[in-house]
Tab-separated table of C-alpha atoms in Angstrom:
chain	number	residue	atom	x	y	z
A	1	ARG	CA	176.118	140.163	9.113
A	2	LYS	CA	176.709	141.960	5.652
A	3	GLU	CA	176.673	141.035	2.636
A	4	TRP	CA	177.176	143.449	-0.993
A	5	TYR	CA	174.392	143.528	-3.969
A	6	ASP	CA	175.129	144.421	-7.475
A	7	LEU	CA	173.208	147.433	-8.638
A	8	ARG	CA	171.850	147.031	-12.044
A	9	ALA	CA	170.875	149.636	-14.647
A	10	PRO	CA	167.954	149.325	-17.176
A	11	THR	CA	169.121	148.763	-20.675
A	12	VAL	CA	168.545	151.789	-21.807
A	13	PHE	CA	171.641	153.009	-20.679
A	14	GLU	CA	175.050	151.171	-21.640
A	15	THR	CA	176.383	150.578	-18.532
A	16	ARG	CA	174.932	148.049	-16.304
A	17	VAL	CA	175.647	147.228	-13.816
A	18	ILE	CA	176.721	151.035	-11.785
A	19	GLY	CA	177.762	149.696	-8.153
A	20	LYS	CA	176.999	147.515	-5.298
A	21	THR	CA	174.751	148.227	-2.130
A	22	LEU	CA	175.409	146.783	1.287
A	23	VAL	CA	172.672	145.339	3.094
A	24	ASN	CA	172.395	143.425	6.285
A	25	ARG	CA	172.607	139.680	6.027
A	26	SER	CA	168.615	137.808	5.994
A	27	GLN	CA	167.967	136.574	9.238
A	28	GLY	CA	164.725	134.998	11.380
A	29	THR	CA	161.790	137.033	10.216
A	30	LYS	CA	164.300	140.172	8.488
A	31	ASN	CA	164.417	139.477	4.497
A	32	ALA	CA	167.568	141.451	3.555
A	33	VAL	CA	165.131	141.788	0.344
A	34	ASP	CA	162.697	143.902	2.154
A	35	TYR	CA	165.441	146.577	3.432
A	36	LEU	CA	166.350	146.859	-0.505
A	37	LYS	CA	163.546	147.537	-2.264
A	38	GLY	CA	163.066	151.071	-2.520
A	39	ARG	CA	166.449	152.243	-2.067
A	40	VAL	CA	167.519	154.654	-4.481
A	41	VAL	CA	171.291	155.622	-5.759
A	42	GLU	CA	171.920	158.394	-8.137
A	43	ALA	CA	174.261	158.105	-10.908
A	44	SER	CA	176.055	160.447	-13.399
A	45	LEU	CA	175.044	160.098	-16.978
A	46	GLY	CA	178.705	160.420	-18.118
A	47	ASP	CA	179.420	157.132	-15.943
A	48	LEU	CA	175.749	155.648	-17.344
A	49	ASN	CA	176.584	155.887	-20.812
A	50	LYS	CA	180.369	156.411	-20.660
A	51	ASN	CA	180.444	159.649	-21.803
A	52	GLU	CA	181.960	162.769	-19.691
A	53	GLU	CA	180.201	165.147	-22.190
A	54	GLN	CA	177.083	163.904	-20.384
A	55	ALA	CA	178.101	164.430	-17.101
A	56	TYR	CA	175.951	167.278	-15.883
A	57	ARG	CA	172.804	165.015	-16.156
A	58	LYS	CA	171.979	162.486	-13.134
A	59	PHE	CA	169.511	159.951	-12.700
A	60	LYS	CA	168.092	158.296	-9.396
A	61	LEU	CA	167.017	155.193	-9.784
A	62	ARG	CA	165.180	152.685	-7.525
A	63	VAL	CA	165.710	149.561	-6.813
A	64	ASP	CA	161.562	147.511	-7.465
A	65	ASP	CA	163.086	144.050	-7.456
A	66	VAL	CA	166.172	141.390	-6.014
A	67	VAL	CA	166.693	138.962	-8.161
A	68	GLY	CA	169.925	136.614	-7.177
A	69	LYS	CA	172.362	139.326	-6.162
A	70	ASN	CA	171.710	141.736	-8.545
A	71	CYS	CA	169.035	144.743	-7.343
A	72	LEU	CA	167.324	145.427	-10.563
A	73	THR	CA	166.056	149.509	-10.474
A	74	SER	CA	163.480	151.622	-12.519
A	75	PHE	CA	163.960	155.692	-13.084
A	76	HIS	CA	163.637	157.880	-10.504
A	77	SER	CA	164.029	160.939	-11.269
A	78	MET	CA	166.403	163.529	-13.356
A	79	SER	CA	168.412	166.565	-12.855
A	80	ILE	CA	170.871	168.855	-14.270
A	81	THR	CA	173.873	169.793	-11.837
A	82	THR	CA	173.459	172.829	-10.279
A	83	ASP	CA	177.380	173.949	-12.271
A	84	LYS	CA	176.005	173.714	-14.920
A	85	LEU	CA	172.547	175.556	-14.037
A	86	ARG	CA	175.152	178.292	-12.971
A	87	SER	CA	176.891	178.060	-16.136
A	88	LEU	CA	173.959	178.759	-17.847
A	89	ILE	CA	173.380	181.706	-15.891
A	90	LYS	CA	174.825	185.536	-17.954
A	91	LYS	CA	173.514	188.480	-17.698
A	92	TRP	CA	171.586	190.600	-20.060
A	93	GLN	CA	168.987	187.353	-21.169
A	94	SER	CA	165.302	186.376	-19.386
A	95	LEU	CA	165.220	182.918	-17.963
A	96	ILE	CA	162.375	181.191	-19.145
A	97	GLU	CA	160.627	178.326	-16.937
A	98	ALA	CA	157.552	176.068	-17.281
A	99	HIS	CA	156.144	172.579	-15.502
A	100	VAL	CA	154.334	169.610	-16.605
A	101	ASP	CA	152.321	166.980	-14.799
A	102	VAL	CA	152.035	164.005	-17.669
A	103	LYS	CA	151.050	160.570	-17.757
A	104	THR	CA	153.195	157.995	-20.370
A	105	THR	CA	151.570	155.246	-22.033
A	106	ASP	CA	152.734	152.972	-19.402
A	107	GLY	CA	151.026	154.162	-16.382
A	108	TYR	CA	153.855	156.845	-15.036
A	109	LEU	CA	153.143	160.659	-13.982
A	110	VAL	CA	155.626	162.222	-14.518
A	111	ARG	CA	156.494	166.181	-13.646
A	112	LEU	CA	158.635	167.651	-15.649
A	113	PHE	CA	160.842	171.119	-15.756
A	114	ALA	CA	161.792	173.340	-18.858
A	115	ILE	CA	164.379	176.082	-18.736
A	116	GLY	CA	165.457	178.268	-21.482
A	117	PHE	CA	167.688	181.599	-21.906
A	118	THR	CA	166.820	184.092	-24.650
A	119	LYS	CA	169.482	185.041	-26.988
A	120	ARG	CA	170.134	187.888	-29.847
A	121	ALA	CA	169.158	187.496	-33.008
A	122	SER	CA	171.428	187.151	-36.127
A	123	ASN	CA	170.878	190.765	-37.153
A	124	GLN	CA	170.580	192.706	-33.211
A	125	VAL	CA	172.474	195.509	-32.160
A	126	LYS	CA	170.810	195.512	-28.557
A	127	LYS	CA	173.579	194.370	-26.037
A	128	THR	CA	170.369	193.240	-24.021
A	129	THR	CA	168.011	190.197	-24.526
A	130	TYR	CA	164.795	190.813	-22.561
A	131	ALA	CA	161.727	189.611	-23.635
A	132	GLN	CA	158.580	190.613	-23.641
A	133	THR	CA	156.026	189.436	-20.832
A	134	ALA	CA	153.743	188.267	-23.939
A	135	GLN	CA	156.401	186.987	-25.150
A	136	ILE	CA	157.347	184.467	-22.496
A	137	ARG	CA	153.843	183.757	-21.745
A	138	LEU	CA	153.870	181.995	-25.838
A	139	ILE	CA	157.346	180.688	-24.883
A	140	ARG	CA	156.093	178.933	-21.772
A	141	LYS	CA	152.640	177.988	-23.894
A	142	LYS	CA	154.793	176.229	-26.429
A	143	MET	CA	157.091	174.250	-23.316
A	144	PHE	CA	153.624	172.962	-21.918
A	145	GLU	CA	153.006	171.574	-25.422
A	146	ILE	CA	156.076	170.333	-26.261
A	147	MET	CA	156.431	168.513	-22.978
A	148	THR	CA	152.722	166.946	-22.925
A	149	ARG	CA	152.933	165.877	-26.316
A	150	GLU	CA	156.623	164.080	-26.508
A	151	ALA	CA	155.874	162.637	-23.000
A	152	SER	CA	152.225	161.137	-23.721
A	153	SER	CA	153.205	159.518	-26.843
A	154	GLY	CA	156.067	157.140	-25.122
A	155	THR	CA	156.312	154.885	-22.528
A	156	MET	CA	159.063	156.200	-19.896
A	157	LYS	CA	162.080	154.098	-21.613
A	158	GLU	CA	161.308	155.983	-24.463
A	159	LEU	CA	161.061	159.544	-22.684
A	160	ILE	CA	164.706	158.729	-20.854
A	161	GLN	CA	165.782	158.310	-24.459
A	162	LYS	CA	164.621	161.637	-25.609
A	163	PHE	CA	166.586	163.371	-22.639
A	164	ILE	CA	170.252	161.508	-23.473
A	165	PRO	CA	170.454	163.868	-26.910
A	166	GLU	CA	168.178	166.529	-25.570
A	167	SER	CA	165.660	166.133	-28.159
A	168	ILE	CA	162.672	168.106	-26.255
A	169	GLY	CA	164.412	170.764	-25.923
A	170	ASN	CA	165.913	170.810	-29.494
A	171	GLU	CA	162.157	170.853	-30.467
A	172	ILE	CA	161.100	173.984	-28.342
A	173	THR	CA	163.676	175.830	-29.739
A	174	LYS	CA	162.364	175.513	-33.072
A	175	ALA	CA	158.362	176.091	-32.136
A	176	CYS	CA	160.315	179.006	-30.842
A	177	GLN	CA	161.626	180.559	-32.719
A	178	ASN	CA	159.619	182.823	-34.675
A	179	ILE	CA	158.681	184.363	-31.130
A	180	TYR	CA	161.768	184.697	-29.781
A	181	PRO	CA	165.070	183.319	-29.869
A	182	LEU	CA	166.388	181.041	-27.802
A	183	GLN	CA	169.259	178.954	-26.946
A	184	ASN	CA	170.370	176.405	-23.993
A	185	VAL	CA	167.162	174.771	-23.442
A	186	TYR	CA	166.494	171.778	-21.605
A	187	VAL	CA	164.162	169.679	-19.747
A	188	SER	CA	166.270	170.758	-16.507
A	189	LYS	CA	164.346	167.862	-13.915
A	190	CYS	CA	161.707	165.264	-14.229
A	191	LYS	CA	160.825	163.416	-11.673
A	192	VAL	CA	157.417	160.118	-10.931
A	193	VAL	CA	154.931	161.370	-8.975
A	194	LYS	CA	153.130	158.181	-8.927
A	195	TYR	CA	154.457	154.845	-10.420
A	196	PRO	CA	151.884	152.650	-12.498
A	197	LYS	CA	150.592	149.521	-10.542
A	198	ALA	CA	154.299	146.898	-9.985
A	199	ASP	CA	154.975	144.941	-13.295
A	200	THR	CA	157.189	142.411	-12.403
A	201	GLN	CA	157.541	140.955	-15.965
A	202	LYS	CA	158.305	144.347	-17.522
A	203	LEU	CA	160.787	145.661	-15.227
A	204	TYR	CA	162.808	141.837	-16.140
A	205	GLU	CA	161.835	142.831	-19.640
A	206	SER	CA	163.932	146.478	-19.510
A	207	HIS	CA	166.819	144.649	-17.841
A	208	GLY	CA	167.144	141.557	-20.076
A	209	SER	CA	169.096	138.848	-19.326
A	210	LEU	CA	170.952	139.024	-16.384
A	211	GLU	CA	174.122	136.530	-17.170
A	212	ASP	CA	174.903	136.221	-13.386
A	213	THR	CA	171.993	135.896	-11.366
A	214	GLY	CA	171.895	134.016	-8.843
A	215	SER	CA	176.140	133.905	-8.721
A	216	LYS	CA	177.798	134.107	-5.936
A	217	VAL	CA	180.154	136.894	-4.787
A	218	LYS	CA	182.610	137.741	-2.429
A	219	SER	CA	181.322	139.155	1.040
A	220	GLU	CA	183.525	141.862	0.884
A	221	PHE	CA	183.968	144.677	-1.594
A	222	LYS	CA	187.402	146.085	-1.718
A	223	GLU	CA	187.704	149.473	-3.285
A	224	PRO	CA	190.536	148.505	-6.534
A	225	GLU	CA	193.455	150.381	-5.882
A	226	VAL	CA	194.494	153.121	-8.243
A	227	GLN	CA	197.827	152.684	-9.537
A	228	ALA	CA	199.493	154.274	-12.719
A	229	GLU	CA	202.594	153.483	-13.864
A	230	LEU	CA	204.788	156.866	-12.972
A	231	SER	CA	207.013	158.191	-16.400
A	232	PRO	CA	210.793	157.688	-15.459
A	233	ARG	CA	211.228	161.779	-14.646
A	234	VAL	CA	208.725	161.802	-11.785
A	235	GLN	CA	210.729	158.244	-10.167
A	236	GLU	CA	213.921	160.672	-10.372
A	237	LEU	CA	211.503	163.521	-9.077
A	238	GLN	CA	210.225	161.618	-6.268
A	239	ARG	CA	213.694	160.046	-5.164
A	240	ARG	CA	215.151	163.328	-5.316
A	241	LEU	CA	212.194	165.475	-3.295
A	242	THR	CA	212.238	162.612	-0.733
A	243	GLU	CA	216.060	163.123	0.158
A	244	PHE	CA	215.185	166.964	0.110
A	245	VAL	CA	212.565	166.317	2.626
A	246	GLU	CA	213.790	163.923	4.679
A	247	ASN	CA	217.303	165.072	4.937
A	248	GLU	CA	217.198	168.765	5.013
A	249	CYS	CA	213.379	170.060	5.290
A	250	ILE	CA	212.761	168.105	8.193
A	251	PRO	CA	216.471	168.663	9.844
A	252	ALA	CA	215.854	173.009	9.378
A	253	GLU	CA	212.155	173.095	11.639
A	254	ALA	CA	214.021	173.326	14.539
A	255	GLU	CA	216.472	176.028	12.912
A	256	TYR	CA	213.040	178.015	11.273
A	257	GLN	CA	211.237	178.025	14.753
A	258	LYS	CA	214.423	179.648	16.598
A	259	ALA	CA	215.042	182.288	13.791
A	260	LEU	CA	210.887	182.917	13.846
A	261	GLY	CA	211.686	184.446	17.213
A	262	THR	CA	208.916	185.410	19.747
A	263	GLY	CA	206.084	187.729	20.160
A	264	GLU	CA	205.758	190.214	17.700
A	265	GLN	CA	208.434	189.393	15.460
A	266	ARG	CA	207.105	186.302	13.833
A	267	TRP	CA	205.392	188.637	11.816
A	268	LYS	CA	208.426	190.845	10.640
A	269	THR	CA	210.749	187.384	9.973
A	270	VAL	CA	211.277	185.542	7.226
A	271	PRO	CA	214.047	182.803	8.726
A	272	PRO	CA	216.808	183.082	6.505
A	273	VAL	CA	216.517	179.242	6.350
A	274	MET	CA	213.944	179.468	4.258
A	275	ASP	CA	215.636	181.056	1.648
A	276	ARG	CA	218.300	178.298	1.870
A	277	LEU	CA	215.988	175.791	0.944
A	278	LYS	CA	214.046	177.349	-1.585
A	279	ALA	CA	217.569	178.064	-3.686
A	280	ARG	CA	218.379	174.208	-2.904
A	281	ALA	CA	215.147	172.939	-4.467
A	282	ARG	CA	215.807	175.000	-7.390
A	283	GLU	CA	218.771	173.588	-7.888
A	284	LEU	CA	217.069	169.694	-7.488
A	285	ASP	CA	214.372	170.998	-10.303
A	286	LEU	CA	211.346	170.727	-7.436
A	287	TRP	CA	210.223	174.193	-8.075
A	288	ASN	CA	206.484	174.674	-9.278
A	289	LEU	CA	205.330	171.451	-9.595
A	290	PHE	CA	202.090	172.267	-8.627
A	291	LEU	CA	200.832	173.743	-11.885
A	292	THR	CA	199.767	170.878	-14.164
A	293	ARG	CA	200.415	170.229	-18.035
A	294	GLU	CA	198.123	172.090	-19.490
A	295	TYR	CA	199.517	175.310	-18.100
A	296	LYS	CA	203.272	176.740	-20.255
A	297	GLU	CA	204.822	177.980	-16.967
A	298	GLY	CA	203.992	174.302	-15.030
A	299	ALA	CA	206.506	171.614	-14.715
A	300	GLY	CA	205.029	169.488	-17.177
A	301	LEU	CA	203.351	166.692	-14.646
A	302	THR	CA	199.414	165.525	-14.442
A	303	ASN	CA	197.610	165.685	-11.344
A	304	TYR	CA	198.149	162.409	-10.194
A	305	GLU	CA	202.073	162.696	-10.732
A	306	TYR	CA	202.047	165.755	-8.642
A	307	ALA	CA	199.820	163.593	-5.898
A	308	VAL	CA	202.627	161.194	-5.563
A	309	LEU	CA	204.703	163.692	-4.679
A	310	CYS	CA	202.668	166.295	-2.818
A	311	GLU	CA	202.092	163.346	-0.056
A	312	ILE	CA	206.176	163.548	0.269
A	313	MET	CA	205.547	167.336	1.043
A	314	GLY	CA	203.295	166.826	4.045
A	315	ARG	CA	205.560	164.985	5.983
A	316	SER	CA	207.170	168.884	6.666
A	317	PRO	CA	203.785	170.766	6.122
A	318	ALA	CA	205.584	173.855	7.389
A	319	ILE	CA	208.528	174.167	5.336
A	320	ALA	CA	208.566	171.477	2.796
A	321	PRO	CA	205.580	173.102	0.565
A	322	GLU	CA	206.998	176.554	0.663
A	323	ALA	CA	210.351	175.286	-0.268
A	324	CYS	CA	208.839	174.016	-2.749
A	325	ASN	CA	206.474	176.862	-3.903
A	326	CYS	CA	203.809	174.645	-3.217
A	327	SER	CA	201.851	175.962	-0.482
A	328	ALA	CA	198.689	177.647	0.217
A	329	PRO	CA	197.411	180.071	-0.461
A	330	ASP	CA	200.273	180.854	-3.363
A	331	THR	CA	199.149	177.772	-5.546
A	332	GLY	CA	195.413	178.651	-5.686
A	333	ASN	CA	196.192	182.410	-6.294
A	334	MET	CA	198.537	181.338	-8.825
A	335	GLU	CA	196.634	179.217	-10.673
A	336	VAL	CA	193.954	182.166	-11.077
A	337	PHE	CA	196.673	184.011	-12.479
A	338	ALA	CA	197.759	181.221	-15.059
A	339	LYS	CA	193.927	179.663	-16.069
A	340	TYR	CA	192.533	183.330	-16.130
A	341	GLY	CA	194.780	186.535	-15.551
A	342	THR	CA	195.639	189.085	-18.520
A	343	ALA	CA	199.242	189.159	-19.991
A	344	ALA	CA	199.856	192.205	-18.063
A	345	GLN	CA	198.266	190.790	-14.362
A	346	LYS	CA	200.593	187.868	-15.053
A	347	ASP	CA	203.854	189.831	-15.544
A	348	LYS	CA	203.500	191.968	-12.909
A	349	TRP	CA	202.478	189.208	-10.233
A	350	LEU	CA	202.281	185.506	-11.045
A	351	VAL	CA	206.218	185.772	-12.682
A	352	PRO	CA	207.467	187.351	-9.303
A	353	LEU	CA	204.572	184.723	-7.595
A	354	MET	CA	206.284	181.799	-9.483
A	355	GLU	CA	209.618	182.922	-8.822
A	356	GLY	CA	208.922	182.682	-5.030
A	357	LYS	CA	209.679	186.422	-4.287
A	358	ILE	CA	206.181	187.400	-2.854
A	359	ARG	CA	203.544	185.770	-1.321
A	360	SER	CA	199.650	186.089	-1.716
A	361	ALA	CA	196.513	185.568	0.094
A	362	PHE	CA	192.444	185.372	-1.316
A	363	ALA	CA	190.024	187.751	1.106
A	364	MET	CA	186.541	186.146	0.648
A	365	THR	CA	185.271	184.899	3.757
A	366	GLU	CA	183.353	187.817	6.086
A	367	PRO	CA	182.437	188.185	10.023
A	368	ALA	CA	179.073	189.671	9.030
A	369	VAL	CA	177.557	186.787	7.137
A	370	ALA	CA	177.787	183.178	6.567
A	371	SER	CA	180.531	183.287	3.801
A	372	SER	CA	180.566	179.698	3.218
A	373	ASP	CA	178.164	180.145	0.821
A	374	ALA	CA	179.121	183.142	-0.823
A	375	THR	CA	176.514	185.040	-2.196
A	376	ASN	CA	176.381	185.903	1.040
A	377	ILE	CA	179.150	188.067	0.777
A	378	CYS	CA	178.986	192.270	1.487
A	379	THR	CA	182.184	193.568	0.641
A	380	ARG	CA	181.087	196.070	-2.420
A	381	ILE	CA	183.132	196.643	-5.326
A	382	GLU	CA	182.115	199.637	-6.848
A	383	ALA	CA	183.318	201.092	-10.659
A	384	ARG	CA	184.687	204.995	-9.886
A	385	ARG	CA	187.354	206.820	-11.473
A	386	GLY	CA	187.850	204.836	-14.334
A	387	GLY	CA	188.440	201.932	-11.778
A	388	TYR	CA	187.112	200.009	-8.794
A	389	THR	CA	186.822	201.074	-5.259
A	390	ILE	CA	186.636	198.271	-2.749
A	391	ASN	CA	184.991	198.325	0.819
A	392	GLY	CA	184.737	195.127	3.657
A	393	ARG	CA	185.798	193.868	6.067
A	394	LYS	CA	186.892	190.171	5.349
A	395	TRP	CA	188.491	187.721	8.044
A	396	TRP	CA	190.591	184.138	8.562
A	397	ILE	CA	192.471	185.547	5.409
A	398	SER	CA	195.540	182.792	4.964
A	399	GLY	CA	197.967	184.085	4.325
A	400	ALA	CA	197.823	188.267	4.932
A	401	GLY	CA	200.453	188.110	7.868
A	402	HIS	CA	203.362	187.472	5.871
A	403	PRO	CA	205.853	189.875	5.632
A	404	LYS	CA	206.094	189.259	1.952
A	405	CYS	CA	202.692	188.847	1.384
A	406	ALA	CA	202.142	191.277	-2.142
A	407	VAL	CA	198.897	191.326	-3.221
A	408	PHE	CA	195.354	190.628	-2.284
A	409	LEU	CA	192.839	188.938	-4.553
A	410	VAL	CA	189.570	189.986	-3.349
A	411	MET	CA	185.895	189.064	-3.859
A	412	GLY	CA	182.759	190.963	-3.456
A	413	LYS	CA	179.881	191.981	-5.238
A	414	THR	CA	179.855	194.425	-8.343
A	415	ASP	CA	176.439	193.966	-9.624
A	416	LEU	CA	173.579	193.792	-6.695
A	417	THR	CA	170.632	193.651	-9.178
A	418	ALA	CA	172.421	190.939	-11.311
A	419	SER	CA	171.543	186.994	-10.891
A	420	LYS	CA	172.386	185.379	-7.520
A	421	TYR	CA	175.522	184.043	-8.964
A	422	GLY	CA	176.257	186.897	-11.230
A	423	GLN	CA	176.546	189.621	-8.838
A	424	GLN	CA	180.022	188.675	-7.622
A	425	SER	CA	183.759	189.899	-9.406
A	426	ILE	CA	187.422	189.265	-8.191
A	427	VAL	CA	190.045	191.934	-8.657
A	428	ILE	CA	193.730	192.140	-7.664
A	429	VAL	CA	194.214	194.433	-4.692
A	430	PRO	CA	197.993	195.175	-3.625
A	431	ALA	CA	198.488	195.162	0.270
A	432	ASP	CA	200.591	198.454	0.117
A	433	ALA	CA	196.928	200.116	-1.486
A	434	PRO	CA	196.221	202.576	0.445
A	435	GLY	CA	193.266	201.850	2.873
A	436	VAL	CA	194.109	198.274	3.439
A	437	SER	CA	194.640	197.157	6.817
A	438	VAL	CA	195.676	194.186	8.194
A	439	VAL	CA	193.942	194.894	11.522
A	440	ARG	CA	194.672	190.818	13.511
A	441	PRO	CA	195.599	187.714	13.245
A	442	LEU	CA	192.945	184.950	14.168
A	443	THR	CA	193.966	182.026	16.188
A	444	VAL	CA	192.477	177.907	16.469
A	445	PHE	CA	192.803	177.044	19.715
A	446	GLY	CA	195.495	179.137	20.975
A	447	TYR	CA	197.793	179.190	17.306
A	448	ASP	CA	197.796	181.561	15.389
A	449	ASP	CA	200.678	180.468	12.469
A	450	ALA	CA	202.675	183.249	12.216
A	451	PRO	CA	204.355	184.242	9.866
A	452	HIS	CA	201.660	183.467	7.003
A	453	GLY	CA	198.657	183.261	9.586
A	454	HIS	CA	194.867	183.730	9.173
A	455	CYS	CA	193.852	187.143	9.519
A	456	GLU	CA	191.233	189.959	9.651
A	457	VAL	CA	191.621	192.819	6.901
A	458	VAL	CA	189.817	195.914	6.620
A	459	PHE	CA	189.458	197.751	2.880
A	460	ASP	CA	188.471	200.951	3.363
A	461	ASN	CA	187.876	203.017	0.081
A	462	VAL	CA	190.504	201.093	-1.465
A	463	TRP	CA	190.884	202.134	-4.962
A	464	VAL	CA	192.277	200.164	-8.022
A	465	PRO	CA	192.412	200.705	-11.782
A	466	LYS	CA	190.267	198.756	-14.239
A	467	GLU	CA	193.211	196.435	-15.104
A	468	ASN	CA	192.740	194.492	-12.159
A	469	LEU	CA	189.459	193.049	-12.405
A	470	ILE	CA	190.091	189.343	-13.283
A	471	LEU	CA	188.203	187.825	-16.013
A	472	GLY	CA	185.747	189.929	-16.132
A	473	GLU	CA	182.470	191.930	-14.024
A	474	GLY	CA	179.369	188.757	-12.594
A	475	ARG	CA	182.498	186.111	-13.409
A	476	GLY	CA	183.334	186.011	-9.568
A	477	PHE	CA	181.805	182.586	-9.000
A	478	GLU	CA	183.350	181.145	-12.297
A	479	VAL	CA	186.892	182.490	-10.706
A	480	ILE	CA	186.635	180.462	-7.260
A	481	GLN	CA	185.136	177.150	-8.804
A	482	GLY	CA	188.229	176.957	-10.342
A	483	ARG	CA	190.726	178.270	-8.048
A	484	LEU	CA	188.504	175.952	-5.237
A	485	GLY	CA	188.843	172.549	-7.275
A	486	PRO	CA	192.926	172.489	-7.504
A	487	GLY	CA	193.234	174.031	-3.690
A	488	ARG	CA	191.097	171.076	-2.568
A	489	ILE	CA	192.988	168.293	-3.962
A	490	HIS	CA	196.181	170.180	-2.712
A	491	HIS	CA	195.333	170.095	0.662
A	492	CYS	CA	194.261	166.524	0.531
A	493	MET	CA	197.540	165.004	-1.499
A	494	ARG	CA	199.428	166.671	1.267
């Protein structure tokens, strides 16, 4: 009933076939081509030009015609990823934006958006770089003039070629040098407001020759299997881990549950079998496998190599990951310390975590707000008495109930006047600090997942020294994004 068609990008991009799209076969009066025309697909410039450094730009292409099994596309819009935009926003600078509607020589009416940020002059002493209102007006005027000139002087193809090396942004930076120094100037978005009259000949010219036009393709498209040869060391780890999980972890599950006890006892007990399995995992060199080779503290594996091993641990999800010191939320927290922590923070917290002597928790989600959007969190982290005072209520904090939980990474707001993604910070809070209270374990369908649990935790005037700040004030989103990526991958692996 369905057929696969190749999606082809114009010749302005290096990669010509950017993917496939599925459509119902032509039948009776229903023509498959009619369903394909007008489809909009999105592709990263990193994939289109085989250059990962350009991956922050996204292009949307519209299917304008179908030749054989090839969908010929044309430019629809361009934008910059939100991660890239967030990385540009910092404190003590002015953000300047402008937009303009302009027509290219081949009839496209496009809307261009530019964004730029002020920067310190070479001899500037003052910390802030806020431009005055009159300067911002002049900079916007320059943005308007340059975008109009660059777009109206050429075709759509020529305009796209100016996006790739960011020549328009460079022109704006040079033109505004005498008004106020700028940095990180980009055409952040371009979208077609009105298309010219359809010209099939021009569309074919923009795509060049189609060597496989009309060639027969298979009716079923299968994703290629990702295969990579495992090193002898990883193959040996794979063999040892399989034997460890199958012969020691899985048989120990019943003993673990029995030793855990019942009622309140489950929150106070670490079954002795876990310490025995941890010792055994260290003997077999199956310890801290999650930390990749970019960290000197890690086991020297790639994410792919760890994926193979993590899948094996998933056969005994309650025991095997913890026995190998590869369980959440400790893996994410250890990666935060390894990636962003100071030497003192690593010595105090990362070392005992990697030795399996303590456990940890990450405190972000709150009951009062929709915390899936972390900009909503209300917990305050205020600078006082040479350190920080934390006040807030968190819940669904995994690991907070464990008897060995010794440290929290807490996300809160340090500066309510900063930009949307610059208000949040991460601080280290010892679990035994005055004012930290684990209120209760929360349940999912009646299960509380003792002994680690998912708990409601209150921070009431909790004070920590300034040395407990991770990376710096206002850099909380940077930290949690660095933690989120590996954490999600690890969960999928298991």
